[in-house]
Tab-separated table of C-alpha atoms in Angstrom:
chain	number	residue	atom	x	y	z
A	1	MET	CA	-1.685	-7.163	-1.062
A	2	ASP	CA	-0.855	-9.755	1.551
A	3	ILE	CA	-1.309	-8.843	5.220
A	4	GLU	CA	1.386	-10.763	7.060
A	5	PHE	CA	2.146	-8.890	10.248
A	6	SER	CA	-1.458	-7.980	11.032
A	7	PHE	CA	-2.220	-11.687	11.436
A	8	TRP	CA	0.946	-13.200	12.873
A	9	VAL	CA	1.587	-10.630	15.609
A	10	PRO	CA	-1.832	-11.055	17.314
A	11	ALA	CA	-1.606	-14.831	16.762
A	12	ALA	CA	1.765	-14.936	18.524
A	13	LEU	CA	0.378	-12.731	21.317
A	14	ILE	CA	-2.524	-15.132	21.884
A	15	LEU	CA	-0.113	-18.076	22.012
A	16	CYS	CA	2.098	-16.333	24.578
A	17	LEU	CA	-0.901	-15.344	26.707
A	18	ALA	CA	-2.248	-18.896	26.581
A	19	THR	CA	1.126	-20.296	27.626
A	20	THR	CA	1.419	-17.805	30.487
A	21	GLY	CA	-2.113	-18.559	31.635
A	22	TYR	CA	-1.476	-22.297	31.543
A	23	TYR	CA	1.480	-22.016	33.910
A	24	LEU	CA	-0.353	-19.628	36.214
A	25	LEU	CA	-3.264	-22.064	36.538
A	26	LYS	CA	-0.899	-24.985	36.948
A	27	GLY	CA	1.098	-23.155	39.546
A	28	LYS	CA	3.560	-20.369	38.840
A	29	PRO	CA	7.019	-21.959	38.504
A	30	HIS	CA	9.955	-20.379	40.298
A	31	LYS	CA	13.459	-19.868	39.022
A	32	GLY	CA	15.226	-23.169	38.581
A	33	GLU	CA	12.002	-25.188	38.479
A	34	GLU	CA	10.731	-27.083	35.469
A	35	GLY	CA	8.841	-24.840	33.067
A	36	TYR	CA	10.222	-21.591	34.484
A	37	ARG	CA	12.156	-20.731	31.306
A	38	VAL	CA	9.108	-21.304	29.086
A	39	TYR	CA	6.863	-19.344	31.451
A	40	SER	CA	9.224	-16.374	31.781
A	41	SER	CA	9.839	-16.226	28.021
A	42	ALA	CA	6.116	-16.378	27.234
A	43	ARG	CA	5.403	-13.629	29.766
A	44	TYR	CA	8.159	-11.410	28.359
A	45	PHE	CA	7.113	-11.821	24.726
A	46	ALA	CA	3.446	-11.338	25.638
A	47	GLY	CA	4.322	-7.861	26.916
A	48	VAL	CA	6.371	-7.023	23.830
A	49	LEU	CA	3.744	-8.347	21.433
A	50	ALA	CA	0.983	-6.470	23.277
A	51	ILE	CA	2.826	-3.213	22.619
A	52	VAL	CA	3.417	-4.140	18.973
A	53	THR	CA	-0.262	-5.065	18.556
A	54	CYS	CA	-1.352	-1.676	19.913
A	55	LEU	CA	1.075	0.119	17.611
A	56	GLN	CA	-0.184	-1.948	14.695
A	57	ALA	CA	-3.802	-1.178	15.521
A	58	PHE	CA	-3.475	2.585	16.021
A	59	VAL	CA	-0.101	3.809	14.691
A	60	PHE	CA	1.644	1.722	12.008
A	61	GLN	CA	0.795	-1.462	10.149
A	62	LEU	CA	3.273	-3.356	7.973
A	63	TYR	CA	2.417	-4.738	4.551
A	64	VAL	CA	4.279	-6.547	1.800
A	65	ILE	CA	3.749	-5.680	-1.867
A	66	PRO	CA	2.921	-8.864	-3.847
A	67	SER	CA	2.388	-7.366	-7.319
A	68	ALA	CA	3.724	-4.865	-9.838
A	69	SER	CA	0.675	-2.563	-9.899
A	70	MET	CA	2.582	0.345	-8.289
A	71	GLU	CA	5.843	0.002	-10.187
A	72	PRO	CA	8.134	1.817	-10.599
A	73	THR	CA	7.338	3.535	-7.261
A	74	LEU	CA	6.893	0.307	-5.302
A	75	LYS	CA	8.120	-3.102	-6.415
A	76	ASP	CA	7.087	-6.676	-5.801
A	77	GLY	CA	8.604	-7.705	-2.456
A	78	ASP	CA	8.819	-4.217	-0.954
A	79	TYR	CA	7.779	-3.817	2.681
A	80	ILE	CA	5.932	-0.656	3.609
A	81	ALA	CA	4.487	0.917	6.746
A	82	VAL	CA	1.020	2.450	6.699
A	83	GLU	CA	0.253	5.366	8.993
A	84	LYS	CA	-3.003	4.348	10.697
A	85	TYR	CA	-3.340	7.834	12.226
A	86	SER	CA	-2.974	9.779	8.958
A	87	TYR	CA	-6.691	10.404	8.398
A	88	ARG	CA	-8.619	8.918	11.317
A	89	TRP	CA	-8.515	6.491	14.209
A	90	VAL	CA	-10.630	3.361	14.043
A	91	VAL	CA	-11.207	0.794	16.771
A	92	PRO	CA	-10.087	-2.601	15.412
A	93	ILE	CA	-12.549	-5.494	15.015
A	94	ILE	CA	-15.672	-3.340	15.496
A	95	ASN	CA	-14.313	-0.856	12.900
A	96	LYS	CA	-15.717	2.174	14.736
A	97	GLU	CA	-14.211	5.580	14.005
A	98	ILE	CA	-13.275	7.450	17.172
A	99	ALA	CA	-11.484	10.448	15.648
A	100	SER	CA	-11.056	12.106	12.254
A	101	PHE	CA	-7.985	14.220	11.428
A	102	SER	CA	-7.765	15.010	7.722
A	103	ASP	CA	-8.728	13.882	4.232
A	104	PRO	CA	-6.508	12.210	1.622
A	105	SER	CA	-4.745	14.604	-0.725
A	106	ARG	CA	-4.177	14.200	-4.435
A	107	GLY	CA	-1.025	12.259	-5.198
A	108	GLU	CA	-0.789	10.430	-1.867
A	109	VAL	CA	-0.270	6.661	-1.854
A	110	ILE	CA	-2.842	4.906	0.319
A	111	VAL	CA	-3.834	1.412	1.435
A	112	PHE	CA	-7.535	0.600	1.484
A	113	LYS	CA	-9.943	-2.295	1.871
A	114	PHE	CA	-11.259	-3.661	-1.408
A	115	PRO	CA	-14.911	-2.466	-1.604
A	116	ASN	CA	-16.313	-5.851	-2.670
A	117	ASP	CA	-14.150	-7.878	-0.285
A	118	PRO	CA	-12.957	-6.011	2.853
A	119	SER	CA	-10.636	-8.911	3.714
A	120	LYS	CA	-8.359	-7.807	0.854
A	121	SER	CA	-6.177	-4.693	0.968
A	122	TYR	CA	-5.063	-2.722	-2.087
A	123	ILE	CA	-2.476	0.027	-2.512
A	124	LYS	CA	-2.958	2.826	-5.059
A	125	ARG	CA	-2.412	6.554	-5.587
A	126	VAL	CA	-5.158	9.113	-4.938
A	127	ILE	CA	-6.014	10.984	-8.144
A	128	GLY	CA	-9.607	12.205	-7.950
A	129	LEU	CA	-11.136	13.910	-4.895
A	130	PRO	CA	-14.823	14.041	-3.879
A	131	GLY	CA	-17.004	15.955	-6.352
A	132	GLU	CA	-14.415	15.951	-9.154
A	133	THR	CA	-14.655	14.400	-12.601
A	134	VAL	CA	-11.668	12.335	-13.711
A	135	THR	CA	-11.106	11.802	-17.425
A	136	ILE	CA	-8.464	9.609	-19.057
A	137	SER	CA	-7.797	10.066	-22.752
A	138	GLY	CA	-4.717	8.962	-24.640
A	139	GLY	CA	-2.884	8.255	-21.414
A	140	ILE	CA	-3.444	11.784	-20.079
A	141	VAL	CA	-5.403	12.142	-16.813
A	142	SER	CA	-7.558	15.260	-16.410
A	143	ILE	CA	-9.367	16.636	-13.371
A	144	ASP	CA	-12.497	18.682	-14.162
A	145	GLY	CA	-11.157	19.258	-17.665
A	146	THR	CA	-7.644	20.290	-16.591
A	147	ALA	CA	-4.915	17.817	-17.493
A	148	ILE	CA	-2.521	16.635	-14.804
A	149	PRO	CA	0.903	17.964	-15.868
A	150	THR	CA	2.627	15.080	-17.643
A	151	THR	CA	6.109	14.882	-19.107
A	152	ARG	CA	6.291	12.205	-21.760
A	153	ARG	CA	9.479	10.164	-22.047
A	154	ASP	CA	10.819	9.696	-25.539
A	155	SER	CA	12.665	6.491	-24.745
A	156	LEU	CA	10.883	3.185	-25.235
A	157	ARG	CA	12.147	-0.191	-24.117
A	158	VAL	CA	11.000	-2.857	-26.558
A	159	MET	CA	11.186	-6.533	-25.575
A	160	GLU	CA	9.915	-9.025	-28.163
A	161	GLU	CA	6.394	-7.755	-28.904
A	162	GLU	CA	6.037	-5.461	-25.905
A	163	TRP	CA	6.893	-1.792	-25.362
A	164	GLU	CA	7.347	0.225	-22.200
A	165	SER	CA	7.819	3.879	-21.340
A	166	LEU	CA	7.984	6.024	-18.218
A	167	ASN	CA	6.175	9.348	-17.876
A	168	ILE	CA	6.275	11.914	-15.097
A	169	GLU	CA	3.003	13.123	-13.575
A	170	VAL	CA	2.516	15.938	-11.075
A	171	ALA	CA	-0.605	15.509	-8.925
A	172	GLY	CA	-1.003	17.972	-6.094
A	173	ASP	CA	2.363	18.310	-4.344
A	174	HIS	CA	3.558	14.936	-5.640
A	175	ARG	CA	5.732	14.276	-8.681
A	176	TYR	CA	6.066	10.591	-9.547
A	177	GLN	CA	6.829	8.189	-12.358
A	178	VAL	CA	4.123	6.328	-14.256
A	179	ARG	CA	4.765	3.219	-16.316
A	180	HIS	CA	2.931	2.564	-19.584
A	181	SER	CA	3.228	-0.657	-21.539
A	182	GLY	CA	1.398	-2.741	-24.101
A	183	SER	CA	1.647	-4.670	-27.324
A	184	ILE	CA	3.494	-3.046	-30.174
A	185	ASN	CA	1.267	-1.235	-32.609
A	186	ARG	CA	1.303	2.354	-33.798
A	187	LEU	CA	-1.928	3.351	-32.030
A	188	THR	CA	-0.964	2.279	-28.521
A	189	MET	CA	2.560	3.634	-28.889
A	190	GLU	CA	1.175	7.043	-29.881
A	191	LEU	CA	-1.526	7.141	-27.206
A	192	SER	CA	0.579	5.471	-24.513
A	193	MET	CA	-2.620	3.899	-23.149
A	194	PRO	CA	-4.947	1.163	-24.478
A	195	MET	CA	-8.331	2.498	-25.483
A	196	ASN	CA	-10.267	0.290	-23.067
A	197	THR	CA	-8.937	2.265	-20.105
A	198	ASN	CA	-10.090	5.607	-21.471
A	199	GLY	CA	-13.221	7.122	-19.986
A	200	SER	CA	-14.737	9.607	-17.554
A	201	TRP	CA	-15.713	9.090	-13.927
A	202	THR	CA	-17.417	11.414	-11.435
A	203	VAL	CA	-16.284	10.960	-7.830
A	204	PRO	CA	-19.147	11.015	-5.299
A	205	GLU	CA	-18.853	12.788	-1.970
A	206	GLY	CA	-16.924	10.842	0.636
A	207	SER	CA	-15.069	8.771	-1.975
A	208	TYR	CA	-11.840	8.876	-3.994
A	209	PHE	CA	-10.630	7.874	-7.450
A	210	VAL	CA	-7.362	5.925	-7.299
A	211	LEU	CA	-4.886	4.685	-9.916
A	212	GLY	CA	-1.871	2.399	-9.900
A	213	ASP	CA	1.405	3.838	-11.186
A	214	ASN	CA	1.754	0.806	-13.481
A	215	ARG	CA	-1.231	1.900	-15.538
A	216	GLU	CA	-1.765	-1.114	-17.803
A	217	ASN	CA	-1.203	-3.584	-14.961
A	218	SER	CA	-3.355	-2.208	-12.174
A	219	ILE	CA	-6.828	-3.010	-10.869
A	220	ASP	CA	-7.988	0.396	-9.677
A	221	SER	CA	-10.943	2.787	-9.815
A	222	ARG	CA	-11.238	2.317	-13.576
A	223	PHE	CA	-12.437	-1.219	-12.832
A	224	ILE	CA	-13.507	-1.441	-9.170
A	225	GLY	CA	-15.066	2.014	-8.816
A	226	MET	CA	-14.583	4.720	-6.223
A	227	ILE	CA	-13.030	4.104	-2.796
A	228	PRO	CA	-15.088	5.323	0.183
A	229	LYS	CA	-13.084	7.098	2.880
A	230	ALA	CA	-14.381	4.523	5.357
A	231	ASN	CA	-12.419	1.859	3.450
A	232	ILE	CA	-9.099	3.713	3.648
A	233	ILE	CA	-6.677	2.203	6.171
A	234	GLY	CA	-4.054	4.932	5.969
A	235	ARG	CA	-1.315	6.703	4.072
A	236	VAL	CA	1.891	4.906	3.113
A	237	ALA	CA	4.903	6.169	5.080
A	238	ASP	CA	8.094	7.165	3.285
A	239	GLY	CA	10.315	4.226	4.271
A	240	VAL	CA	10.497	1.250	1.870
A	241	MET	CA	12.422	-1.982	2.504
A	242	SER	CA	12.883	-4.641	-0.150
A	243	TRP	CA	12.659	-8.351	0.721
A	244	PRO	CA	11.806	-10.139	-2.554
A	245	LYS	CA	13.085	-13.573	-1.467
A	246	LYS	CA	12.190	-14.920	1.964
A	247	THR	CA	15.117	-17.366	1.727
A	248	SER	CA	17.590	-14.463	1.868
A	249	LEU	CA	18.133	-11.485	4.136
A	250	PRO	CA	16.161	-8.291	3.428
A	251	SER	CA	17.833	-5.795	1.144
A	252	PHE	CA	18.298	-2.173	2.136
A	253	SER	CA	19.498	-1.114	-1.312
A	254	ARG	CA	15.970	0.213	-1.995
A	255	LEU	CA	15.530	1.769	1.433
A	256	THR	CA	14.253	4.912	-0.162
A	257	SER	CA	11.338	7.299	0.238
A	258	ILE	CA	8.075	7.881	-1.587
A	259	LYS	CA	9.045	11.415	-2.438
A	260	PRO	CA	8.877	13.537	-5.609
A	261	VAL	CA	11.300	12.330	-8.264
A	262	SER	CA	13.496	14.689	-10.216
A	263	ALA	CA	12.023	16.602	-13.101
A	264	LYS	CA	14.130	14.492	-15.475
A	265	GLY	CA	12.480	11.343	-14.129
A	266	ASP	CA	15.712	9.372	-14.268
A	267	SER	CA	15.579	8.078	-10.729
């Protein structure tokens, strides 16, 4: 996941502050004098960007989705807002927690720092909670031996040598669509999940097991391990805006919400 706004907003703030400081040291220009327009604009935008930076640090942070790992819920090019206050408050830069509010719930979509490289941010869905054992067999996810309710879709979309199907899972209070895909052969079509992603994992205390909704195209806890709560940035807010091509205006046709889909799973 690319982090665009978290870098450019502070960078623009620093530029505006430097410009304002330059003119103050040089001698504050008055209206009508040379440099006044640049000085006044830099001072104005410094104030605006300071507010945005504070909101980004403690309230909301914007991200852009660069991959298909969460399809069909979130698509490549979608812009999302992450609630920084959903679980805890952390002081930026020094990464010190100053307040804790709640814990992630099963089914929530979260953004977290990649355990092996904190400079990277990933987005996945919480499946396993601390102390639980998550098992995946034949495409069915179970928690402590109890299968997550799953409605299998009969329809398959076959393109050349690939197949694809959508299932409905219900985890906690969340009902969502899951995509399965793979090469065409009788075994994978029956199991709806390649064998190499089957297995069992026990979630340690203070950590979470996460999965992407695009199960065969997601790097998640099956491969990178459990996600410590300290690595979680926040919960994804409902609003989603699509902007797949930067050369065109953003599209609001997918301005939707990350909410439970219908039981039929047609949406």
